[in-house]
Every structure is written in C-alpha cells, then in structure tokens.
C-alpha cells in the first residue's frame, strides 16, 4: 500500500516551471500525511475496540452497584442500622454511584464510536474521579475497620439491652441470633441486664433447638441456660469482618485500578484522533 501511494504521489519534475515544482512538493507532503493517517487507522480501530469492551464492563459494574444499592435499601436497611449509630446513606450512595456509572458507561461507548476527542477527554476525567473515589473508599474501609467493629459493639449492645421483641432493631437482633445460632453480645449473659429478661427470660431466637424450646423454659432460670446457644453474636460478626475486610479492600482496589486502564485508553485514543485531524488540515 505504501508503494502504491509513493507511485501515485510522484510527479514529473519541471525544472523550467517553478509552479510545477511547488505543486510537486505540496502534493508529496499531502501524500505523506495521508500515508501516515492510513498507518494509524489499525491502531485507532484496536484502541476503539478495547475501549468499547471496557466501557461495557464498566456499565455492568454500574448496574451491579445499582442493584446492590436497591437491595440494600429494601432488604438490609435494618441490619445497617445496627452498624451505624445514625441513619446511614450508604444504599443511596450505591444507587447514585451505580446510576452515574451506567450513564457514563453509555457515554463512553458513544464517545468511542463517535471518535470525538473532547468526549473522550471528558470520559477519561470521569474515570479518574471514579478511581480516586474508590481508592479513598477502599483505604477508609480498611483503616477504619476497627471503628466499625466498635460502633457495632455499641449499637448491638444497646439493641440487646433495650430489646422488646417488637421494634425494628429487636427484630434484627432476633434475625441475627437465629441466623448465626448465637445469643447475646459476648455470650448469653448479656441478656441478664436487659429490660426484657426479668419478665420474659431469653428470647426465642436464642434457642439452640427450636423444637425443644418454649417461652416457659426460657423464663425458668434453672434450665433456661441449657436451652440456648452459648456463643455470643459479636465474635461471629467481627470474625466475619476481619476475614472478609481484606478481600473487600482487594476487590475495591482492583476495580479502582481498572479505571486507570480505561482512562489511559481514552487519553491515548483522544490524542491519536486529534493528531490525525491535525495532519489532515
């Protein structure tokens, strides 16, 4: 192909006419630029393909965050309230982040197909912001994991001591105890100081065997401790946090650094397209 362009770009040298010499020089420069543009087309096509694939994966990530946020809002709201002393906006943050990522994922595909340098630069800037946000979130979650455990200890202890078997936090305590097969904070003795215990004994969610456990047994101080789970819930929950915090942080950092790949692809593609447009002028 290069030989073809060189043959087409050759002009007979007319030494007696300066205009002919100027035309030959200008035409040769134009053909050289055209040849350079043709040689970069495969590179542009390759980068576009990679960026479209990346944008699609990025879009899926946003959809997952949106789904997790909605699920957390409607299904995990009470459980989150045991970890956060005040009302938390975590589900709304996930919903908002997922929605924005979905929009910009589609924008990234459109910008790539359109081949617009300013759109690609805007997409790269957004990816850099997402990278910084996820990096800060991952570091914060890992560094402040002990504070999360401390907050859970305070809120769960408060929920046990003020348990009444009816309010939202009491129902969450029942769910945690029945799901994890535990009782109380550190152990079942946490219930002895609760407002519920003097009149009702231990709650049914503490029972180790639901088929051999009834309210009368749980009020009987002689045998009630033999009918319930001995291990406390705090140790189980915090062990889960310790084991999985490193995994969660690693996944967060992995997703964050994947934004760098998309940012570099968008920047490279934008620069190459801009250079080609300049060569064609």
mmCIF file of C-alpha atoms in Angstrom:
data_model
loop_
_atom_site.group_PDB
_atom_site.id
_atom_site.type_symbol
_atom_site.label_atom_id
_atom_site.label_comp_id
_atom_site.label_asym_id
_atom_site.label_seq_id
_atom_site.Cartn_x
_atom_site.Cartn_y
_atom_site.Cartn_z
ATOM 1 C CA UNK A 1 0.000 0.000 0.000
ATOM 2 C CA UNK A 2 2.888 2.390 0.812
ATOM 3 C CA UNK A 3 4.429 1.693 -2.606
ATOM 4 C CA UNK A 4 1.096 2.473 -4.241
ATOM 5 C CA UNK A 5 0.932 5.864 -2.574
ATOM 6 C CA UNK A 6 4.524 6.630 -3.453
ATOM 7 C CA UNK A 7 3.811 5.847 -7.115
ATOM 8 C CA UNK A 8 0.684 7.974 -7.122
ATOM 9 C CA UNK A 9 2.477 10.839 -5.410
ATOM 10 C CA UNK A 10 5.325 11.019 -7.928
ATOM 11 C CA UNK A 11 5.092 13.984 -10.273
ATOM 12 C CA UNK A 12 7.426 14.783 -13.225
ATOM 13 C CA UNK A 13 9.888 17.453 -12.255
ATOM 14 C CA UNK A 14 9.514 20.501 -14.474
ATOM 15 C CA UNK A 15 12.641 22.482 -13.770
ATOM 16 C CA UNK A 16 11.565 25.278 -16.077
ATOM 17 C CA UNK A 17 8.369 25.993 -14.206
ATOM 18 C CA UNK A 18 8.540 26.962 -10.530
ATOM 19 C CA UNK A 19 4.807 26.361 -10.082
ATOM 20 C CA UNK A 20 5.179 22.761 -11.146
ATOM 21 C CA UNK A 21 7.955 22.255 -8.622
ATOM 22 C CA UNK A 22 5.809 23.805 -5.877
ATOM 23 C CA UNK A 23 2.861 21.590 -6.840
ATOM 24 C CA UNK A 24 5.071 18.516 -6.695
ATOM 25 C CA UNK A 25 6.356 19.420 -3.221
ATOM 26 C CA UNK A 26 2.894 20.193 -1.857
ATOM 27 C CA UNK A 27 1.383 17.045 -3.296
ATOM 28 C CA UNK A 28 4.210 14.917 -1.869
ATOM 29 C CA UNK A 29 3.692 16.365 1.617
ATOM 30 C CA UNK A 30 -0.051 15.728 1.384
ATOM 31 C CA UNK A 31 0.515 12.136 0.265
ATOM 32 C CA UNK A 32 2.995 11.578 3.097
ATOM 33 C CA UNK A 33 0.409 12.765 5.614
ATOM 34 C CA UNK A 34 -2.235 10.552 4.042
ATOM 35 C CA UNK A 35 0.107 7.584 4.271
ATOM 36 C CA UNK A 36 0.692 8.308 7.992
ATOM 37 C CA UNK A 37 -3.045 8.534 8.610
ATOM 38 C CA UNK A 38 -3.603 5.190 6.890
ATOM 39 C CA UNK A 39 -0.923 3.571 9.028
ATOM 40 C CA UNK A 40 -2.606 4.746 12.284
ATOM 41 C CA UNK A 41 -6.079 3.526 11.324
ATOM 42 C CA UNK A 42 -5.480 -0.038 12.600
ATOM 43 C CA UNK A 43 -4.197 1.404 15.880
ATOM 44 C CA UNK A 44 -7.313 3.581 16.234
ATOM 45 C CA UNK A 45 -9.570 0.622 15.440
ATOM 46 C CA UNK A 46 -7.775 -1.545 18.006
ATOM 47 C CA UNK A 47 -7.995 1.122 20.732
ATOM 48 C CA UNK A 48 -11.655 1.752 19.953
ATOM 49 C CA UNK A 49 -12.422 -1.952 20.300
ATOM 50 C CA UNK A 50 -10.639 -2.161 23.646
ATOM 51 C CA UNK A 51 -12.359 0.960 24.959
ATOM 52 C CA UNK A 52 -15.814 -0.224 23.882
ATOM 53 C CA UNK A 53 -15.266 -3.562 25.642
ATOM 54 C CA UNK A 54 -14.014 -1.744 28.717
ATOM 55 C CA UNK A 55 -16.983 0.657 28.685
ATOM 56 C CA UNK A 56 -19.374 -2.280 28.503
ATOM 57 C CA UNK A 57 -17.717 -3.921 31.527
ATOM 58 C CA UNK A 58 -17.793 -0.538 33.281
ATOM 59 C CA UNK A 59 -21.520 -0.282 32.520
ATOM 60 C CA UNK A 60 -22.106 -3.742 34.029
ATOM 61 C CA UNK A 61 -20.240 -2.633 37.166
ATOM 62 C CA UNK A 62 -22.616 0.324 37.477
ATOM 63 C CA UNK A 63 -25.642 -1.937 37.060
ATOM 64 C CA UNK A 64 -24.351 -4.215 39.826
ATOM 65 C CA UNK A 65 -23.791 -1.267 42.178
ATOM 66 C CA UNK A 66 -27.298 -0.006 41.431
ATOM 67 C CA UNK A 67 -28.825 -3.430 42.129
ATOM 68 C CA UNK A 68 -26.856 -3.807 45.373
ATOM 69 C CA UNK A 69 -27.943 -0.332 46.477
ATOM 70 C CA UNK A 70 -31.630 -1.050 45.835
ATOM 71 C CA UNK A 71 -31.361 -4.447 47.529
ATOM 72 C CA UNK A 72 -29.554 -2.892 50.494
ATOM 73 C CA UNK A 73 -32.194 -0.184 50.839
ATOM 74 C CA UNK A 74 -35.167 -2.545 50.935
ATOM 75 C CA UNK A 75 -33.613 -5.688 52.433
ATOM 76 C CA UNK A 76 -30.638 -4.636 54.553
ATOM 77 C CA UNK A 77 -31.817 -1.309 55.950
ATOM 78 C CA UNK A 78 -32.490 -2.650 59.464
ATOM 79 C CA UNK A 79 -29.187 -4.557 59.549
ATOM 80 C CA UNK A 80 -27.213 -1.487 58.512
ATOM 81 C CA UNK A 81 -28.862 0.404 61.352
ATOM 82 C CA UNK A 82 -27.065 -1.917 63.799
ATOM 83 C CA UNK A 83 -23.688 -0.949 62.351
ATOM 84 C CA UNK A 84 -24.374 2.763 62.005
ATOM 85 C CA UNK A 85 -25.316 4.729 65.120
ATOM 86 C CA UNK A 86 -27.163 7.270 62.972
ATOM 87 C CA UNK A 87 -29.174 6.840 59.793
ATOM 88 C CA UNK A 88 -26.805 5.840 57.009
ATOM 89 C CA UNK A 89 -26.953 6.943 53.381
ATOM 90 C CA UNK A 90 -24.851 4.021 52.135
ATOM 91 C CA UNK A 91 -27.634 2.476 49.983
ATOM 92 C CA UNK A 92 -28.359 5.860 48.409
ATOM 93 C CA UNK A 93 -24.651 6.357 47.694
ATOM 94 C CA UNK A 94 -24.535 2.989 45.914
ATOM 95 C CA UNK A 95 -27.698 3.771 43.948
ATOM 96 C CA UNK A 96 -26.383 7.190 42.914
ATOM 97 C CA UNK A 97 -22.913 5.876 42.019
ATOM 98 C CA UNK A 98 -24.346 2.985 40.019
ATOM 99 C CA UNK A 99 -26.678 5.298 38.095
ATOM 100 C CA UNK A 100 -23.868 7.731 37.232
ATOM 101 C CA UNK A 101 -21.588 4.871 36.128
ATOM 102 C CA UNK A 102 -24.339 3.468 33.884
ATOM 103 C CA UNK A 103 -24.833 6.886 32.251
ATOM 104 C CA UNK A 104 -21.116 7.475 31.735
ATOM 105 C CA UNK A 105 -20.594 3.889 30.573
ATOM 106 C CA UNK A 106 -23.069 4.547 27.769
ATOM 107 C CA UNK A 107 -21.435 7.933 27.182
ATOM 108 C CA UNK A 108 -18.054 6.209 26.889
ATOM 109 C CA UNK A 109 -19.374 3.836 24.212
ATOM 110 C CA UNK A 110 -20.930 6.754 22.316
ATOM 111 C CA UNK A 111 -17.740 8.848 22.580
ATOM 112 C CA UNK A 112 -15.630 5.935 21.343
ATOM 113 C CA UNK A 113 -17.859 5.197 18.355
ATOM 114 C CA UNK A 114 -18.108 8.903 17.541
ATOM 115 C CA UNK A 115 -14.349 9.361 17.839
ATOM 116 C CA UNK A 116 -14.764 12.772 19.474
ATOM 117 C CA UNK A 117 -11.557 13.903 21.264
ATOM 118 C CA UNK A 118 -13.341 16.196 23.752
ATOM 119 C CA UNK A 119 -15.847 13.482 24.640
ATOM 120 C CA UNK A 120 -13.028 11.012 25.198
ATOM 121 C CA UNK A 121 -11.207 13.528 27.408
ATOM 122 C CA UNK A 122 -14.376 14.064 29.443
ATOM 123 C CA UNK A 123 -14.776 10.296 29.793
ATOM 124 C CA UNK A 124 -11.145 9.973 30.938
ATOM 125 C CA UNK A 125 -11.673 12.745 33.504
ATOM 126 C CA UNK A 126 -14.743 10.959 34.897
ATOM 127 C CA UNK A 127 -12.818 7.684 35.163
ATOM 128 C CA UNK A 128 -10.069 9.459 37.092
ATOM 129 C CA UNK A 129 -12.661 10.822 39.550
ATOM 130 C CA UNK A 130 -14.168 7.344 39.991
ATOM 131 C CA UNK A 131 -10.668 5.955 40.560
ATOM 132 C CA UNK A 132 -9.946 8.485 43.313
ATOM 133 C CA UNK A 133 -13.339 7.934 44.981
ATOM 134 C CA UNK A 134 -12.980 4.136 45.036
ATOM 135 C CA UNK A 135 -9.381 4.388 46.229
ATOM 136 C CA UNK A 136 -10.393 6.617 49.147
ATOM 137 C CA UNK A 137 -13.363 4.361 49.976
ATOM 138 C CA UNK A 138 -11.190 1.228 49.979
ATOM 139 C CA UNK A 139 -8.487 2.778 52.144
ATOM 140 C CA UNK A 140 -11.041 4.260 54.551
ATOM 141 C CA UNK A 141 -12.888 0.969 54.961
ATOM 142 C CA UNK A 142 -9.648 -0.903 55.662
ATOM 143 C CA UNK A 143 -8.178 1.713 58.025
ATOM 144 C CA UNK A 144 -11.382 2.317 59.995
ATOM 145 C CA UNK A 145 -12.499 -1.300 60.233
ATOM 146 C CA UNK A 146 -11.796 -1.289 63.978
ATOM 147 C CA UNK A 147 -14.052 1.736 64.408
ATOM 148 C CA UNK A 148 -16.782 -0.135 62.522
ATOM 149 C CA UNK A 149 -16.390 -3.016 64.970
ATOM 150 C CA UNK A 150 -16.555 -0.618 67.910
ATOM 151 C CA UNK A 151 -19.693 1.016 66.538
ATOM 152 C CA UNK A 152 -21.305 -2.380 66.026
ATOM 153 C CA UNK A 153 -20.465 -3.350 69.606
ATOM 154 C CA UNK A 154 -22.160 -0.228 70.997
ATOM 155 C CA UNK A 155 -25.243 -0.386 68.806
ATOM 156 C CA UNK A 156 -25.760 -4.144 69.178
ATOM 157 C CA UNK A 157 -25.322 -3.953 72.957
ATOM 158 C CA UNK A 158 -27.869 -1.145 73.072
ATOM 159 C CA UNK A 159 -30.289 -3.169 70.937
ATOM 160 C CA UNK A 160 -29.991 -6.175 73.276
ATOM 161 C CA UNK A 161 -30.382 -4.165 76.466
ATOM 162 C CA UNK A 162 -33.461 -2.352 75.111
ATOM 163 C CA UNK A 163 -34.965 -5.377 73.373
ATOM 164 C CA UNK A 164 -38.772 -5.546 73.403
ATOM 165 C CA UNK A 165 -39.427 -8.153 70.647
ATOM 166 C CA UNK A 166 -41.438 -5.625 68.638
ATOM 167 C CA UNK A 167 -39.412 -2.698 67.317
ATOM 168 C CA UNK A 168 -37.214 -2.822 64.211
ATOM 169 C CA UNK A 169 -33.885 -3.280 65.982
ATOM 170 C CA UNK A 170 -35.333 -6.036 68.163
ATOM 171 C CA UNK A 171 -36.469 -7.909 65.085
ATOM 172 C CA UNK A 172 -32.988 -7.539 63.601
ATOM 173 C CA UNK A 173 -31.453 -8.931 66.800
ATOM 174 C CA UNK A 174 -33.771 -11.939 66.506
ATOM 175 C CA UNK A 175 -32.753 -12.441 62.900
ATOM 176 C CA UNK A 176 -29.029 -12.232 63.701
ATOM 177 C CA UNK A 177 -29.297 -14.652 66.619
ATOM 178 C CA UNK A 178 -31.382 -17.215 64.758
ATOM 179 C CA UNK A 179 -29.267 -16.985 61.585
ATOM 180 C CA UNK A 180 -25.857 -17.186 63.291
ATOM 181 C CA UNK A 181 -27.004 -19.504 66.105
ATOM 182 C CA UNK A 182 -25.736 -17.159 68.781
ATOM 183 C CA UNK A 183 -27.136 -15.405 71.829
ATOM 184 C CA UNK A 184 -26.304 -12.051 73.339
ATOM 185 C CA UNK A 185 -23.275 -9.859 72.683
ATOM 186 C CA UNK A 186 -20.272 -11.745 74.097
ATOM 187 C CA UNK A 187 -22.420 -14.631 75.378
ATOM 188 C CA UNK A 188 -25.933 -15.310 76.646
ATOM 189 C CA UNK A 189 -25.297 -13.460 79.934
ATOM 190 C CA UNK A 190 -25.684 -10.169 78.045
ATOM 191 C CA UNK A 191 -29.451 -10.705 78.282
ATOM 192 C CA UNK A 192 -29.436 -10.743 82.088
ATOM 193 C CA UNK A 193 -29.210 -6.946 82.177
ATOM 194 C CA UNK A 194 -31.837 -6.315 79.506
ATOM 195 C CA UNK A 195 -35.278 -4.860 80.155
ATOM 196 C CA UNK A 196 -36.796 -7.941 78.519
ATOM 197 C CA UNK A 197 -35.221 -10.647 80.691
ATOM 198 C CA UNK A 198 -36.853 -10.096 84.141
ATOM 199 C CA UNK A 199 -40.367 -10.762 82.838
ATOM 200 C CA UNK A 200 -39.729 -12.964 79.805
ATOM 201 C CA UNK A 201 -36.332 -14.608 80.152
ATOM 202 C CA UNK A 202 -34.370 -15.199 76.973
ATOM 203 C CA UNK A 203 -35.963 -14.533 73.551
ATOM 204 C CA UNK A 204 -36.913 -17.471 71.364
ATOM 205 C CA UNK A 205 -34.192 -16.537 68.882
ATOM 206 C CA UNK A 206 -31.606 -17.716 71.442
ATOM 207 C CA UNK A 207 -32.889 -21.279 71.369
ATOM 208 C CA UNK A 208 -30.366 -23.877 70.227
ATOM 209 C CA UNK A 209 -33.171 -26.270 69.253
ATOM 210 C CA UNK A 210 -36.464 -24.614 68.385
ATOM 211 C CA UNK A 211 -38.396 -27.887 68.657
ATOM 212 C CA UNK A 212 -37.283 -28.312 72.280
ATOM 213 C CA UNK A 213 -37.636 -24.739 73.446
ATOM 214 C CA UNK A 214 -40.655 -22.788 74.648
ATOM 215 C CA UNK A 215 -41.295 -19.479 76.463
ATOM 216 C CA UNK A 216 -41.875 -21.244 79.788
ATOM 217 C CA UNK A 217 -38.450 -22.906 79.656
ATOM 218 C CA UNK A 218 -36.805 -19.613 78.731
ATOM 219 C CA UNK A 219 -38.341 -17.949 81.821
ATOM 220 C CA UNK A 220 -37.191 -20.762 84.094
ATOM 221 C CA UNK A 221 -33.854 -19.581 85.498
ATOM 222 C CA UNK A 222 -32.940 -23.142 86.470
ATOM 223 C CA UNK A 223 -32.924 -24.657 82.990
ATOM 224 C CA UNK A 224 -33.132 -21.761 80.543
ATOM 225 C CA UNK A 225 -29.369 -21.515 80.041
ATOM 226 C CA UNK A 226 -29.307 -25.156 78.905
ATOM 227 C CA UNK A 227 -31.788 -24.463 76.106
ATOM 228 C CA UNK A 228 -29.959 -21.641 74.381
ATOM 229 C CA UNK A 229 -26.848 -21.021 72.294
ATOM 230 C CA UNK A 230 -23.813 -20.254 74.429
ATOM 231 C CA UNK A 231 -21.719 -18.238 71.961
ATOM 232 C CA UNK A 232 -22.234 -14.501 71.585
ATOM 233 C CA UNK A 233 -23.010 -12.806 68.263
ATOM 234 C CA UNK A 234 -20.359 -10.092 68.426
ATOM 235 C CA UNK A 235 -17.470 -12.513 67.983
ATOM 236 C CA UNK A 236 -19.092 -14.153 64.971
ATOM 237 C CA UNK A 237 -19.865 -10.853 63.238
ATOM 238 C CA UNK A 238 -16.431 -9.332 63.897
ATOM 239 C CA UNK A 239 -14.673 -12.522 62.756
ATOM 240 C CA UNK A 240 -16.577 -12.270 59.507
ATOM 241 C CA UNK A 241 -15.491 -8.637 59.142
ATOM 242 C CA UNK A 242 -11.835 -9.474 59.823
ATOM 243 C CA UNK A 243 -11.790 -12.339 57.339
ATOM 244 C CA UNK A 244 -13.605 -10.533 54.564
ATOM 245 C CA UNK A 245 -12.316 -6.960 55.000
ATOM 246 C CA UNK A 246 -9.060 -7.750 53.221
ATOM 247 C CA UNK A 247 -10.989 -9.390 50.360
ATOM 248 C CA UNK A 248 -13.378 -6.437 50.101
ATOM 249 C CA UNK A 249 -10.467 -3.976 50.124
ATOM 250 C CA UNK A 250 -8.621 -6.013 47.469
ATOM 251 C CA UNK A 251 -11.651 -6.105 45.185
ATOM 252 C CA UNK A 252 -12.195 -2.374 45.691
ATOM 253 C CA UNK A 253 -8.572 -1.594 44.812
ATOM 254 C CA UNK A 254 -8.756 -3.905 41.787
ATOM 255 C CA UNK A 255 -11.863 -2.158 40.457
ATOM 256 C CA UNK A 256 -10.282 1.225 41.194
ATOM 257 C CA UNK A 257 -7.088 0.470 39.286
ATOM 258 C CA UNK A 258 -9.118 -0.877 36.374
ATOM 259 C CA UNK A 259 -10.325 2.701 35.943
ATOM 260 C CA UNK A 260 -6.728 3.647 35.134
ATOM 261 C CA UNK A 261 -6.794 1.288 32.153
ATOM 262 C CA UNK A 262 -9.919 2.937 30.773
ATOM 263 C CA UNK A 263 -8.510 6.400 31.473
ATOM 264 C CA UNK A 264 -5.264 5.610 29.610
ATOM 265 C CA UNK A 265 -7.165 4.102 26.668
ATOM 266 C CA UNK A 266 -9.419 7.152 26.398
ATOM 267 C CA UNK A 267 -6.470 9.572 26.627
ATOM 268 C CA UNK A 268 -4.401 7.673 24.034
ATOM 269 C CA UNK A 269 -7.313 7.416 21.618
ATOM 270 C CA UNK A 270 -8.120 11.106 22.031
ATOM 271 C CA UNK A 271 -4.515 12.147 21.335
ATOM 272 C CA UNK A 272 -4.196 9.932 18.266
ATOM 273 C CA UNK A 273 -7.503 11.133 16.801
ATOM 274 C CA UNK A 274 -6.548 14.750 17.483
ATOM 275 C CA UNK A 275 -3.144 14.223 15.821
ATOM 276 C CA UNK A 276 -4.805 12.673 12.776
ATOM 277 C CA UNK A 277 -7.249 15.534 12.492
ATOM 278 C CA UNK A 278 -4.318 17.979 12.637
ATOM 279 C CA UNK A 279 -2.446 16.056 9.921
ATOM 280 C CA UNK A 280 -5.469 16.213 7.642
ATOM 281 C CA UNK A 281 -5.646 20.012 7.858
#
